[in-house]
Every structure is written in C-alpha cells, then in structure tokens.
XYZ file of C-alpha atoms in Angstrom:
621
model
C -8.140 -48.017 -21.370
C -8.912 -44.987 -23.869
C -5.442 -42.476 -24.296
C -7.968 -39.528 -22.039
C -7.989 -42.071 -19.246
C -4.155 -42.234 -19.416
C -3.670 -38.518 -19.287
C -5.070 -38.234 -16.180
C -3.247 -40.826 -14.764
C 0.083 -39.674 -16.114
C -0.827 -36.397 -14.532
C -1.581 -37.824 -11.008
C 1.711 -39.324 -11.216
C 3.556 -36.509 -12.119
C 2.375 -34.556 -9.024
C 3.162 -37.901 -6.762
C -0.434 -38.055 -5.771
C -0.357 -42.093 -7.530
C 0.022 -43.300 -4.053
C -3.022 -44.907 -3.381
C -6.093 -45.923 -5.663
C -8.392 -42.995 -6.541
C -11.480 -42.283 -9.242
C -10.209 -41.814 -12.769
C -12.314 -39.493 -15.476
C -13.085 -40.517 -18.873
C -11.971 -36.667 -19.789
C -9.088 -34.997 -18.703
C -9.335 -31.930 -17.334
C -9.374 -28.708 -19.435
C -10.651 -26.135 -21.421
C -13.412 -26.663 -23.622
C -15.597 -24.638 -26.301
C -18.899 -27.040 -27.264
C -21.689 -26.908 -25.849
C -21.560 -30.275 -23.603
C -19.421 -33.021 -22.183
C -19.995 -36.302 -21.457
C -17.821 -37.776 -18.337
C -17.827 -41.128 -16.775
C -16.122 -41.646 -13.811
C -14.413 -45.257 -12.700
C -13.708 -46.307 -8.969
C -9.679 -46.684 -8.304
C -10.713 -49.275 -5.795
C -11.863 -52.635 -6.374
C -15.893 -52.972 -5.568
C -16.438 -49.262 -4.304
C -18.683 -46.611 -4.809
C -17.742 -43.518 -6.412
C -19.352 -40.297 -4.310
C -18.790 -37.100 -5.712
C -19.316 -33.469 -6.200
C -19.570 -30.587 -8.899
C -19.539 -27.251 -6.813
C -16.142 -27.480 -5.785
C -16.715 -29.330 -2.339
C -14.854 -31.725 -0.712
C -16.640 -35.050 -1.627
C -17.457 -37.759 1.512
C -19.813 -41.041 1.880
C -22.979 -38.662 2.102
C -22.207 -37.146 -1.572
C -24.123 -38.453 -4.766
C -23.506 -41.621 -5.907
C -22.397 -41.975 -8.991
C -24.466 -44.821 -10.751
C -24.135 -43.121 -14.908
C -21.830 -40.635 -17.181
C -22.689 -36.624 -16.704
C -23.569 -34.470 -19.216
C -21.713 -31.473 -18.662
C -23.045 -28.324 -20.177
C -21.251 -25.518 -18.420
C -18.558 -25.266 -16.265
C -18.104 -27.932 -13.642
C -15.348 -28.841 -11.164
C -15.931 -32.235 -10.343
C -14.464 -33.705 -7.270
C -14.693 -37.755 -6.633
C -13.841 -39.711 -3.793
C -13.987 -43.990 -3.536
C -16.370 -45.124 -1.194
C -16.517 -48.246 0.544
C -18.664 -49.992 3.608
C -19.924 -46.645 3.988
C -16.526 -44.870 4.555
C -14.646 -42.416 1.682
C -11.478 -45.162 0.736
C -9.448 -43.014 -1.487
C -7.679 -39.666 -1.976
C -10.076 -37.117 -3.925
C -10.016 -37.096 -7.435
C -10.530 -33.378 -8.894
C -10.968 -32.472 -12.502
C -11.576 -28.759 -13.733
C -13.427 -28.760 -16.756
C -14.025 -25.212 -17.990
C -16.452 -23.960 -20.709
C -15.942 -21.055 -23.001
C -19.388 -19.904 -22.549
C -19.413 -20.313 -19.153
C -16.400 -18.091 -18.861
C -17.894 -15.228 -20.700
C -21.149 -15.298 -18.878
C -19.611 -15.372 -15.772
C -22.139 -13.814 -13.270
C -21.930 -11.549 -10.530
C -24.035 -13.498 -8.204
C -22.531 -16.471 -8.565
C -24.487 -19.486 -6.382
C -23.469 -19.603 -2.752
C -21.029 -16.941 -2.365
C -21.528 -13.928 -0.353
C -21.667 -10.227 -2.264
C -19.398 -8.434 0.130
C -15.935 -9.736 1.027
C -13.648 -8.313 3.462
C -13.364 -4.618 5.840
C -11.435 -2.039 4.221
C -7.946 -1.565 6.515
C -7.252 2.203 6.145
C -11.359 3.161 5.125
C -14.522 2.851 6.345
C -16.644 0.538 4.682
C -16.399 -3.408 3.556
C -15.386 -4.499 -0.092
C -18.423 -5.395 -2.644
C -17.835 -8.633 -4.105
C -17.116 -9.147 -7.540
C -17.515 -11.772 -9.652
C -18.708 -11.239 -13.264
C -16.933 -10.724 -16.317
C -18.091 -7.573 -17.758
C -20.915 -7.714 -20.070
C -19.969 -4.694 -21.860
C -17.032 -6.159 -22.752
C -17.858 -10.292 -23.376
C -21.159 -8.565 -25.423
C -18.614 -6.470 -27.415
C -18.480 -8.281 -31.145
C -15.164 -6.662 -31.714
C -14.136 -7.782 -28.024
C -15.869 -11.120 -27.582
C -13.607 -12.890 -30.419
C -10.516 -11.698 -28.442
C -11.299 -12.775 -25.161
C -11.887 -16.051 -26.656
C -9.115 -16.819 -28.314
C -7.061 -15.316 -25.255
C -8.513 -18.031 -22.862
C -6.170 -20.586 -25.300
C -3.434 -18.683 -25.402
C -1.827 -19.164 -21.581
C -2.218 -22.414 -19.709
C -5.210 -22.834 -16.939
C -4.164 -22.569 -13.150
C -7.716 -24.158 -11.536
C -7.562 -23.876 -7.494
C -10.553 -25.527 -5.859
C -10.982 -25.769 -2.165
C -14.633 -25.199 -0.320
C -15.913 -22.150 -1.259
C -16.271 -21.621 3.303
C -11.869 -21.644 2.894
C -12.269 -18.433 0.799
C -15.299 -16.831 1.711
C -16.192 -17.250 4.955
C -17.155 -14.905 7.201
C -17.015 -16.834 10.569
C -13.492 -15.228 12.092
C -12.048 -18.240 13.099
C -8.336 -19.955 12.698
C -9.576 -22.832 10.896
C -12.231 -21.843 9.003
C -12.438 -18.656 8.345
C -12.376 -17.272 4.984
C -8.814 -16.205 3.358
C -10.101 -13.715 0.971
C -12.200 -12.020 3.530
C -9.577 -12.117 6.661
C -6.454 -11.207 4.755
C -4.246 -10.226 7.683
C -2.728 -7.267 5.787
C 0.525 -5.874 6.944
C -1.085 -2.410 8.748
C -4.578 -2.852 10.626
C -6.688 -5.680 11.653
C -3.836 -8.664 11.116
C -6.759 -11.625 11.566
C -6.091 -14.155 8.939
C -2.623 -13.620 8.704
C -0.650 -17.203 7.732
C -3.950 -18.888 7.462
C -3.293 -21.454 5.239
C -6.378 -23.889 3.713
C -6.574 -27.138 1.736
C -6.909 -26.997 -1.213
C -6.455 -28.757 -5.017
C -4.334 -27.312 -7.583
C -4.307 -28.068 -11.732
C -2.053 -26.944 -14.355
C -4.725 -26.946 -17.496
C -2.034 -26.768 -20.210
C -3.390 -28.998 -23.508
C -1.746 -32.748 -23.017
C 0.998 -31.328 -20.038
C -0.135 -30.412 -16.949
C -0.982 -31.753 -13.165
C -3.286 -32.348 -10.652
C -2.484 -32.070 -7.217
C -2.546 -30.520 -3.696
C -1.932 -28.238 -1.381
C -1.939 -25.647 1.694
C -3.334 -22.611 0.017
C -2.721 -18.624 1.648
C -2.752 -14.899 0.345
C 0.549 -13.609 -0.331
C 1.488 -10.264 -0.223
C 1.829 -6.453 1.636
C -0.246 -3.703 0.748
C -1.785 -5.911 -2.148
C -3.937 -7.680 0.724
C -5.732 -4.189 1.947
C -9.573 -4.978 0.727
C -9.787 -1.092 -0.843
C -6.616 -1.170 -2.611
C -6.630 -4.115 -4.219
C -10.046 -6.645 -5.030
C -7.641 -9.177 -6.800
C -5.275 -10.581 -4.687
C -2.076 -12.795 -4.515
C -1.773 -16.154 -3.300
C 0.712 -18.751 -2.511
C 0.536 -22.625 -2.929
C 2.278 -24.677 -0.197
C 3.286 -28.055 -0.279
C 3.430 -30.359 2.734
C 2.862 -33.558 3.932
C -0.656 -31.796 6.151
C -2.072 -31.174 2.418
C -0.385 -33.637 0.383
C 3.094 -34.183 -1.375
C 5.903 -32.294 0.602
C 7.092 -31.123 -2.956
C 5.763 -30.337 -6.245
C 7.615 -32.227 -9.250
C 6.959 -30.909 -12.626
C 8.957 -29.172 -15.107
C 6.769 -25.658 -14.775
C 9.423 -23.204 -16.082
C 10.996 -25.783 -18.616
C 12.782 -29.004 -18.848
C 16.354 -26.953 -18.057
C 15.272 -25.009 -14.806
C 14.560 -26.388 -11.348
C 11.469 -29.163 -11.516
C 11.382 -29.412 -7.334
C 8.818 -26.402 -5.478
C 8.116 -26.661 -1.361
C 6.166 -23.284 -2.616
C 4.807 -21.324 -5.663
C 3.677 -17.542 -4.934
C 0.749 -16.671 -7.962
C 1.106 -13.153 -8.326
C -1.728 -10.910 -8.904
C 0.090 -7.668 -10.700
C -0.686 -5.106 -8.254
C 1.268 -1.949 -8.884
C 0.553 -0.190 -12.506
C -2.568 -2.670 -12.787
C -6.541 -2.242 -13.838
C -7.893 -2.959 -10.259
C -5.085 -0.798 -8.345
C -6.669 1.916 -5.802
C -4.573 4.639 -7.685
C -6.013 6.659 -11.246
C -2.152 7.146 -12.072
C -0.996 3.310 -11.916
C -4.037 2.111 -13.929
C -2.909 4.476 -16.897
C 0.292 2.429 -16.841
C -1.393 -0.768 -16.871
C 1.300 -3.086 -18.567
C 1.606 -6.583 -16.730
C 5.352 -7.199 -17.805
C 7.285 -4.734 -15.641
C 8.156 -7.069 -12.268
C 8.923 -10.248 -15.041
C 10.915 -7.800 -17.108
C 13.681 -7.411 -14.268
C 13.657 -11.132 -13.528
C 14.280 -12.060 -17.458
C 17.111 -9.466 -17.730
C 18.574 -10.360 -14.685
C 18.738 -13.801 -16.117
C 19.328 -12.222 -19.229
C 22.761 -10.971 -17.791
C 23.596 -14.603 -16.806
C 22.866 -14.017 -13.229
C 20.450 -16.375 -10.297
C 16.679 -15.210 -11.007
C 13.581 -16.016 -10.414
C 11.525 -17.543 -13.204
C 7.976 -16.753 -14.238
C 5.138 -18.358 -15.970
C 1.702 -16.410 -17.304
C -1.445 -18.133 -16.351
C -5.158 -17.662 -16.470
C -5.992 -17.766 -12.813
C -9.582 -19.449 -11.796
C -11.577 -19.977 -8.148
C -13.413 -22.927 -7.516
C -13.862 -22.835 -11.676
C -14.643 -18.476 -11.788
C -12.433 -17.105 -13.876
C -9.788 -14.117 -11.755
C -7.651 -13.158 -13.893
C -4.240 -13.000 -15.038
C -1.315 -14.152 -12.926
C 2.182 -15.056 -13.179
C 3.719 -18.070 -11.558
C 6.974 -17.353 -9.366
C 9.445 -19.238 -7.479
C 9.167 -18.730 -3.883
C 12.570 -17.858 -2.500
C 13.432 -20.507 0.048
C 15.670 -22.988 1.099
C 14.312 -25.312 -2.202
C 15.046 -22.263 -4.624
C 18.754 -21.959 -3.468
C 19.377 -25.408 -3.342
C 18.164 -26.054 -7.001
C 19.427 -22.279 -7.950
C 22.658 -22.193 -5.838
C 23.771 -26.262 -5.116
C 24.554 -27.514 -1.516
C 21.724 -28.790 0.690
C 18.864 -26.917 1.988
C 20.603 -26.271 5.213
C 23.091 -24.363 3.030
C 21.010 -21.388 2.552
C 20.430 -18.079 4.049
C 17.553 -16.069 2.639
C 17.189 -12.276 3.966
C 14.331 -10.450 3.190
C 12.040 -7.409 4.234
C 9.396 -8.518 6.003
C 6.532 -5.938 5.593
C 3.976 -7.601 8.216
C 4.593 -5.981 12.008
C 6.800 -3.000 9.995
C 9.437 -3.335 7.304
C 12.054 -4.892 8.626
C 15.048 -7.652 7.685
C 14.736 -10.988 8.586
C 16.191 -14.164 7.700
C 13.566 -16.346 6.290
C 15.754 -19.625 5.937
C 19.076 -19.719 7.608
C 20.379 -16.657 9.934
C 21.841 -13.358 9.518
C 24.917 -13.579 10.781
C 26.932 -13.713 7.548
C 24.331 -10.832 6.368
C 25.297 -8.682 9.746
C 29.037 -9.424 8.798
C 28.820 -8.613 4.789
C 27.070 -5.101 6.105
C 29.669 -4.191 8.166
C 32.305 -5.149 6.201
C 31.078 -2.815 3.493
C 30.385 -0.351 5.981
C 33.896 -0.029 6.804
C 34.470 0.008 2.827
C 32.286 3.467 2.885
C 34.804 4.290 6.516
C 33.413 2.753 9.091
C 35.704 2.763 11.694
C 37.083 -0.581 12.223
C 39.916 -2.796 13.554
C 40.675 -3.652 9.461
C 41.584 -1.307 7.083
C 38.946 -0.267 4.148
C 41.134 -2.279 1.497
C 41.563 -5.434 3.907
C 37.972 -5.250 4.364
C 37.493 -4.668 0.601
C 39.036 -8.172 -0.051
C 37.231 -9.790 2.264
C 33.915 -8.605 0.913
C 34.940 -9.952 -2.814
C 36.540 -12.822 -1.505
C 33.282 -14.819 0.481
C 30.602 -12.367 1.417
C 29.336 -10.457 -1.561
C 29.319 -11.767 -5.190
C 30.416 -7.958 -6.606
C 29.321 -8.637 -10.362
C 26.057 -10.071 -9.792
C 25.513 -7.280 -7.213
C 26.757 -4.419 -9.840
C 24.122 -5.671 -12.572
C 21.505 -5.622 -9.725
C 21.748 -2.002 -9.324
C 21.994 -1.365 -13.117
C 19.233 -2.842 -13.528
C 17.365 -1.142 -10.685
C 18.652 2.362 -12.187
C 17.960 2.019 -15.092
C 14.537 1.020 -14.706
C 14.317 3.962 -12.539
C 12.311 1.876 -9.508
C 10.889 4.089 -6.870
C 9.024 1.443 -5.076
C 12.810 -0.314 -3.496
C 14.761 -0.690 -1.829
C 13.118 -0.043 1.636
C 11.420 -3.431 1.041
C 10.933 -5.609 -2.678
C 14.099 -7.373 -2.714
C 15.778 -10.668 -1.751
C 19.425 -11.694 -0.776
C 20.381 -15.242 -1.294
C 23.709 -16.682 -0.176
C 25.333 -20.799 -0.180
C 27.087 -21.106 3.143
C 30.423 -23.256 2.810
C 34.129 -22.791 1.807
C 33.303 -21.845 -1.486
C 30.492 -19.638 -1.273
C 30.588 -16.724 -3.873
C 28.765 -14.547 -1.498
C 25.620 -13.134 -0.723
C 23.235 -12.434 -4.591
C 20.079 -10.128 -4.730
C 16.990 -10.923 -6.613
C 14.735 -8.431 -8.453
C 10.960 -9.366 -6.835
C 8.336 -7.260 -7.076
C 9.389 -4.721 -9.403
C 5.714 -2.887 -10.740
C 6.569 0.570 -10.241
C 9.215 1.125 -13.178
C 9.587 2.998 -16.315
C 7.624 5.837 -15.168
C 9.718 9.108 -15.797
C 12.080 9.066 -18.657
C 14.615 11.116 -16.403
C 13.869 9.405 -13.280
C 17.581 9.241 -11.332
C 17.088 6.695 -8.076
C 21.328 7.123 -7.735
C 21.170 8.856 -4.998
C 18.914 6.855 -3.005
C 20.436 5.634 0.269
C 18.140 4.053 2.734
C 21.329 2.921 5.116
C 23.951 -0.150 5.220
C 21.580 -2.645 5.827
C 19.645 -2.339 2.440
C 20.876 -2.616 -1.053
C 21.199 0.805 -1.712
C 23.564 1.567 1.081
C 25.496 -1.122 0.591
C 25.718 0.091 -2.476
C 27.042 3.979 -1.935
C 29.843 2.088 0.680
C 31.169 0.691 -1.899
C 31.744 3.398 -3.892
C 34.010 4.762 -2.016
C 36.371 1.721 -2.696
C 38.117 2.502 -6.620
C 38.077 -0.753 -7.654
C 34.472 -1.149 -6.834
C 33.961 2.689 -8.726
C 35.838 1.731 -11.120
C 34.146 -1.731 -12.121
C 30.897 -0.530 -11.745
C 31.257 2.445 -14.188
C 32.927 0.175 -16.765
C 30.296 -2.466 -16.587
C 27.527 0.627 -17.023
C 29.300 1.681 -19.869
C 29.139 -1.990 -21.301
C 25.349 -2.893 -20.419
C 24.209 1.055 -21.312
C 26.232 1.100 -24.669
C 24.013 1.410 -27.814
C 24.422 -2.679 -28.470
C 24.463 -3.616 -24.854
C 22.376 -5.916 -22.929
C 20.436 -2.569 -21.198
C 20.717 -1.016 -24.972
C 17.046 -0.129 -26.398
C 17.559 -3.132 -28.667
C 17.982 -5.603 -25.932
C 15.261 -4.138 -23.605
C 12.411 -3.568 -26.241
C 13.362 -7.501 -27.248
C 12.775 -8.793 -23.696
C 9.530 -6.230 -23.560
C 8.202 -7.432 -26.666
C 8.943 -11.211 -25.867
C 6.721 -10.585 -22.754
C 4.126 -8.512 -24.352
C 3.933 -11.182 -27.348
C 3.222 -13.604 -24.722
C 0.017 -11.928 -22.942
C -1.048 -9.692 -25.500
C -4.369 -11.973 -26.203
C -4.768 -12.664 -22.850
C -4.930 -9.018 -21.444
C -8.419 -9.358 -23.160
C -9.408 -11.783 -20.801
C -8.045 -9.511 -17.849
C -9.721 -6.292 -19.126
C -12.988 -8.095 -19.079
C -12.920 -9.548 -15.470
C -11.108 -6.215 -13.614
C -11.416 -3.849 -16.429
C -14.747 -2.183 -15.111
C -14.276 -2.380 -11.154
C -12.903 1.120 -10.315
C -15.498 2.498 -12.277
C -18.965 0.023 -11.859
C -17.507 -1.705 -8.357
C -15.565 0.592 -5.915
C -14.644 4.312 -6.682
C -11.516 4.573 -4.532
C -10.035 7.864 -4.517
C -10.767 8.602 -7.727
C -13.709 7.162 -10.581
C -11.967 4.724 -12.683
C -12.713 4.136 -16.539
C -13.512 1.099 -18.009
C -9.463 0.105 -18.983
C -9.295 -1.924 -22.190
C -6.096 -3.308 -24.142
C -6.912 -0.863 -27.193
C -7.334 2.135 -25.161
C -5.217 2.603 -22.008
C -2.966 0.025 -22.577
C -1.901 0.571 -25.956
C -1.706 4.417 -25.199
C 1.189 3.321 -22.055
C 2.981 0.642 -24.405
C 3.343 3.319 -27.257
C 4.599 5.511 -25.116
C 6.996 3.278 -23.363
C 8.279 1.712 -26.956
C 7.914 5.534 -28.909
C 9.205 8.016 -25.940
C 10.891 6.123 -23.043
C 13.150 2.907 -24.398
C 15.007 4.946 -26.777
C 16.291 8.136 -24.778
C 16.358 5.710 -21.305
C 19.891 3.894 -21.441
C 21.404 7.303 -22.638
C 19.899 8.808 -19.886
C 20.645 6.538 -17.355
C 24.429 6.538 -18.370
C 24.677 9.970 -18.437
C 23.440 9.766 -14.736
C 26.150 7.272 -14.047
C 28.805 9.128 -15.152
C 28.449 12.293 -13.448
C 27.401 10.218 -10.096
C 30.682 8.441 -10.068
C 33.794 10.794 -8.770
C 36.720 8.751 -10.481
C 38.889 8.945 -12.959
C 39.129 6.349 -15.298
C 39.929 8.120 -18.841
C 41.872 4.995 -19.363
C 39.105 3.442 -20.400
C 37.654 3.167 -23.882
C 33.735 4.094 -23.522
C 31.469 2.106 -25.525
C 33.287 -0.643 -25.741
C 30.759 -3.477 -27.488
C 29.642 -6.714 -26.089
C 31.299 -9.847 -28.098
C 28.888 -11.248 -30.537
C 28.793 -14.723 -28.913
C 27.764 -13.805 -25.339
C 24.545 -12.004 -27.332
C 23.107 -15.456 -28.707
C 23.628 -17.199 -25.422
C 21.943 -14.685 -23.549
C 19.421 -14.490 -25.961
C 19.092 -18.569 -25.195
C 18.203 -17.551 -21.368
C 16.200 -15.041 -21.844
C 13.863 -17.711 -23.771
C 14.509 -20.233 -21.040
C 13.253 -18.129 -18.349
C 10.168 -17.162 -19.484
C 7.677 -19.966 -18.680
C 6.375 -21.322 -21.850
C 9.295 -19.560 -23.745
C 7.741 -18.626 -26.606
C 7.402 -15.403 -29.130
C 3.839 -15.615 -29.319
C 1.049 -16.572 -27.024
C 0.051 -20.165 -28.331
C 2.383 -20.535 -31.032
C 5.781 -19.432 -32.162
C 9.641 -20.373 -31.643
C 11.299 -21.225 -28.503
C 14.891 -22.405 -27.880
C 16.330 -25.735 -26.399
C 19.635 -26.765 -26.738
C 20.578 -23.732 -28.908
C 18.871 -24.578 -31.654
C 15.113 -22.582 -32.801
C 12.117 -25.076 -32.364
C 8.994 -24.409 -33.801
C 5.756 -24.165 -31.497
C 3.014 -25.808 -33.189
C-alpha cells in the first residue's frame, strides 16, 4: 500500500470514522496547483462495487460505478460509497481535492445552485447569490500571485453536504435550505436550529481529518440576508451524523483534543461584506481573536482560535476562524470535573436578549448576582463585607474577572455587554467561581478616547456586576492596582505587548486576506448596495490604511489613555501604592509561551516561521 493510501487512512482514524470498511483514494485529499490528477479508488469491502460521486452528493447503489482511475482536472469533491448485492455496504468516503485554478476562476453561476438566496429580515427584497471570486482581482498580475500563495498559507476547512441542505428553497424542517432559511434572531425565525448532514475535512499538508457531522448557521444579527452574505456556521457532532466527538489536536498538542461542537466564524463586525460603509473601513480580521489570545495571554480560561480557508461543497467562502464552542465539553477539558459539573450562562439573542443557562442552571449565577448586588448595597439579611467574602470565596473568581474588564476597557468595546459574552463556572467544593470569556469581540479599537467605564447595563450582566463591586475597597483597590500593572509602559496591556499579539495575528493572515478580498471584496459595491455603495476593499488599500492607523495613532496613546480613565473612575485612596510598578521578567516569557499556544497553528508567519513547545523556539519548515 503506497504512503498516500496510508494518509487517508490515518486520517479516518483520527476522526473515529475507522469503524467499518469504507473506499480508500489513491490521493489524499488537498490542495493542488497542476493541471490534473489522477485518482483510483479501492473498495473497503471484500468483492463490492465502488459507486460514487463528484458534485458533492451523497453517493447510493444508483451512482456511477467506478470500473477505472479519474483524471481530475479541476476541482472535484469526490464522495464514494461500497456497494454490494445492489445495496450501499459502507460509510461514505469523501475526499476534497481542490485546484488552484479552479479557485481563481471560481464562477458566479456555479452548476446547480440557485442565483438568489434568502428574504432580507428588516428590507424588502431577497439576497442575490454570490459565488465568484472577483475577476478584477484573480486577473490582477500584481494580485493574482498573492492570492495564490495565500491559498497555502492557512489550512483547508472543506464542508460538503448536498447542495438541497444549503440551498434549498422548499421551506421545510428537513430539507430546506440553511443558507436560505437562516432563522435570524428578529423576523421570519424559519430555519432556526436546522441542523443538516454533512462531511467535514481539515486540508492541512500531511495533518488533517475527514469526518462528519450535523451542520447549522451560527450566529445573531450575522444571519439577516442584507447584513451579512457570508455567514457563520457551527459543526455538531453526534451519534445522528456520526462520531459523538471530534478527536484531533486542532489548537495544538497542549490544548483540549475532545469537541461535541466547533462554531466557524465568519468575521462579521469591521468586515468587507458588513451592511455598514464605517465597519468595512476597519476591515482587520484579528480584533474578536485578539481578546481571546490576551485573555490567555494573562494566564486566564479562553477560548482558542484557528484561521482557515473556508470552502462549500469545494467553492471557495472565505476566511474563517475556528472556535471552541462553549459547552459542557469546553469546561470539562478547560475547567476539570465531569460534564455535569458545568454551568454555562449566556445571552441568548434569538426570541430577545436574554440570560440563559445553556448547560447546567442558574441558580449559582442568580446567587453570585445578588451577592454582589448587596456588595454595591443591596439590602440584605448579610452585611456587604460578609457578602464580599462569600463572593471571593466560591462564586466569583475576582482576578480572572478584573482582567476581563481590563481587557474590555481597554479595547474600548461598544458592542458588550448587553449580549457577546460567556460565564463559565465548575460546580463542587472547590469551585473558584464563576469566569467570563471574551466571544465575539469585532467592534474594538475604534476611538482612541473611547471610555466604556461607565457602562452599566444592571446586576445581571458583567458590567453591573462590575460597578457593585466597586463599592467594596478591597475590590477598588485590587482592581486599580492590577490596571496600573497590565496598563504600565512594560505591562501585558502595554503597546509592546498588544502590537506583539496584533502582529502575531496579522503575520498569520496577512497572505490570506488576499484570498478574502477577492471572494467578498467587491459585493457591497458589484452585489448588494446596502445603505450605502461599497468600494472594491483590498489588503493594500483599506486595510493597510486601518492597520497603520491602529499601529501609528491608536496602540501607542491607548493604554495611557485607558489608565488615565481608570484612575479618575475609581474614588479611593490608595497613595500607598507605588504606580508603575513592572511585571517580573519571568512571568513575560511564559506568557509569551501561551500566547503562541493559543493561536491555532502558532506560528509568526503564515506557512512558515517559529512556534513554541515546551519552552523552547522550534522552527516551522
């Protein structure tokens, strides 16, 4: 058996699919820039047939036979299933083999697939479809060599599920279309929770898997057809679509290798394809992963991330980032215990923003608000101290929850805390209390003097939580010391530390924002007008005009700023204490080992570079 026909094998094991014979490929799965590809495929069972397909489509007993190797010339998804007395005998083999050409010829009318999508939600009308990678831009001979070489520079997400599970029109339960019913949170809620089957492969040179799942659109506002043509989505694993989990190492060999549920996120806010003129100037793709790595960054529970290309039933859509869902599996793996352990509160945007418990209840949520309502004086059977202690000692983990706000402030986010956040707690005897996630974080680093201190949208959200405890001065008093620590000239929220996670990012997308420009680059100007004509958004126009500004104007007068803020927001006296104090020298170099370790393929650059295990620099080759 040739080494190609034991990658694919070691990759069907590595997902747990290996459960049953299935057809095997001569080729594994990839991308690939020649002009054809020869692929033969072998029955997994003993003295069957091998039926398959190259659209995409589930393969049955009534697909062509197989009877000699294909020639592939342009992109193909092939699909293969074993057949025998007439009846399919075997799982479905699936194998995404993308060309380079293909890829930059991408059409607009591609072959069975309908050129409207879904009804706009707050407008009349119904979104035009679109497909095509911009000519303009794949035609460019300054451009083309760019997008190229971005298409190598981020591993290949390939989803593949009949093209009827995303584009149907038919309004039904079952088989209607997810990316034309999109059940957004306000209007017409059909398709809301539809979930379809569907196969998923991580394209990333000899690592990677093959596997499958319940696919569904993830998101709020993001799902509304006129604001957004590009949307989320999130993979589900169960036994109804195959393995219950995923296994693979996605975010690195040292972070949790167990997922019930991966959301791909679509960068909505501050993105090409957004409805709004002002949030594609600020175009960056890094903001909402720049809060997770510093949160990690400051040693505290995050969610990781991973950069992707993105591409539908083998059409290229874009770039994505790979997150943890927050669930029972995340706190387990992030937190210890058993799954039954966790409590996970939430806004839930669909039927209104409001908080729910999506794993576990919210009783010990209802009891941590109250307790640091009565903290801010609350009247209450307890005094505020007694109920200060109580809060530190089992409800509320008060450091983690201090850098949460910092981090929050001094990224100046205006799009929080009414909704975009998680709360994550281990139930037991020694449970450090209830810890908040940054999620969904687009709309930051706007205004240079932006001050979000004094938002307060009551005790049940962060922010109120937040201005109750300030009234307690040990709380005051911590928090101002730890803002004069992270905001000092060499601390972790310093313009040194901030521009090195921001760069880290950047360094790891910058080819591969080529590749997004061309696919969503053109739509609010050649597609759908919304509000206001778009421009054709490129990396060396718009983009590089917001990331100059960001590295030239914002980073360096922010933490200043921010401190400044901080200080005349806190009433307390605490002269005692020396400001500025430094960060040791050690605690920089491990948290520079996290911030590494977070990000997905923790490198400096996109397809080559250093990355750190163990402590030690490796090089990426």
């Amino acid at each position: 058996m040739s080494t190609k026909k034991n990658y694919i094998i070691v990759v069907l094991w590595l997902s747990g699919l290996m459960t049953t014979a299935q057809p095997r490929f001569s080729q594994p799965h990839g991308l690939y820039d020649q002009k054809n590809l020869s692929v033969a495929i072998e029955p997994g069972t003993e003295g069957a047939e091998v039926h398959y397909t190259t659209d995409g489509s589930t393969p049955d007993a009534t697909s062509k036979r197989y009877t000699a190797p294909l020639n592939l010339k342009a992109t193909t998804i092939l699909r293969a299933v074993d057949v025998k007395d007439g009846t399919a005998d075997s799982l479905i083999s699936t194998a995404s083999y993308i060309f380079t050409a293909s890829v930059l010829s991408q059409p607009n009318d591609p072959e069975g697939y309908p050129d409207v999508w879904g009804d706009y939600t707050q407008t009349w009308g119904t979104a035009i479809a679109d497909y095509e990678m911009d000519p303009e831009m794949t035609n460019d001979t300054k451009l083309r060599p760019k997008i190229i070489k971005g298409l190598t520079s981020l591993p290949i997400l390939s989803i593949v599920t009949d093209k009827d599970n995303l584009f149907s029109h038919e309004p039904d339960p079952d088989y209607g279309g997810i990316y034309i019913f999109t059940g957004p949170p306000v209007g017409d809620g059909t398709g809301h929770g539809w979930t379809r089957p569907a196969s998923v492969e991580l394209l990333n040179g000899e690592e990677g898997f093959s596997t499958t799942c319940g696919l569904r659109l993830h998101g709020g506002h993001g799902r509304l057809a006129e604001k957004n043509p590009k949307h989320s989505f999130r993979l589900v694993f169960k036994e109804k679509y195959g393995p219950k989990t995923l296994h693979y190492p996605l975010f690195g060999d040292d972070q949790p290798q167990k997922f019930d549920q991966l959301v791909l996120r679509c960068h909505f806010g501050n993105s090409w394809q957004h409805w709004a003129e002002d949030n594609r100037q600020k175009a960056q793709y890094t903001r909402d992963v720049w809060t997770r790595c510093m949160q990690h960054k400051l040693g505290h529970t995050s969610v990781n991330a991973l950069y992707v290309h993105l591409f539908l039933n083998g059409m290229y859509w874009g770039l994505y980032n790979i997150a943890e869902r927050v669930d029972d599996q995340f706190g387990k793996d992030h937190l210890g215990g058993k799954k039954d352990d966790i409590d996970v509160i939430k806004i839930e945007e669909d039927g209104g923003n409001h908080i729910e418990a999506s794993e576990g209840d919210l009783e010990a949520w209802n009891q941590m608000v109250e307790t640091a309502a009565v903290v801010g004086g609350s009247p209450a059977d307890i005094s505020p101290e007694a109920a200060y202690q109580q809060l530190a000692d089992s409800l509320l983990d008060i450091d983690a929850f201090i850098d949460y706000m910092l981090i929050n402030q001094y990224a100046g986010n205006t799009d929080w805390d009414h909704h975009n956040w998680y709360a994550i707690r281990r139930r037991g005897t020694d449970s450090e209390g209830f810890r908040f996630l940054c999620w969904d974080t687009e709309l930051i680093f706007n205004s240079r003097s932006e001050n979000v201190l004094n938002k307060n949208n009551g005790k049940r959200y962060p922010t109120g939580i937040f201005h109750n405890l300030l009234c307690h001065d040990d709380f005051a008093r911590r928090y101002l010391r730890r803002a004069k620590v992270l905001l000092s000239d060499n601390g972790l929220l310093g313009e040194n530390s901030v521009v090195e996670v921001w760069d880290s990012l950047y360094n790891t997308i910058s080819m591969a924002l080529y590749d997004e420009a061309a696919r969503w680059g053109d739509y609010r100007r050649d597609v759908h007008r919304y509000q206001t004509a778009g421009q054709l958004y490129t990396v060396d126009n718009q983009y590089m005009t917001e990331r100059n500004r960001l590295i030239n104007q914002y980073f360096p007068v922010r933490t200043g700023r921010v401190l400044d803020q901080i200080i005349a927001f806190v009433d307390i006296d605490d002269s005692e204490y020396e400001n500025g104090i430094t960060l040791p020298h050690t605690s920089d170099n491990q948290h520079r080992k996290v911030l590494y370790n977070l990000q997905g393929l923790r490198v400096s650059q996109p397809s080559r570079g250093i990355y750190i295990r163990n402590g030690k620099k490796i090089l990426m080759k």
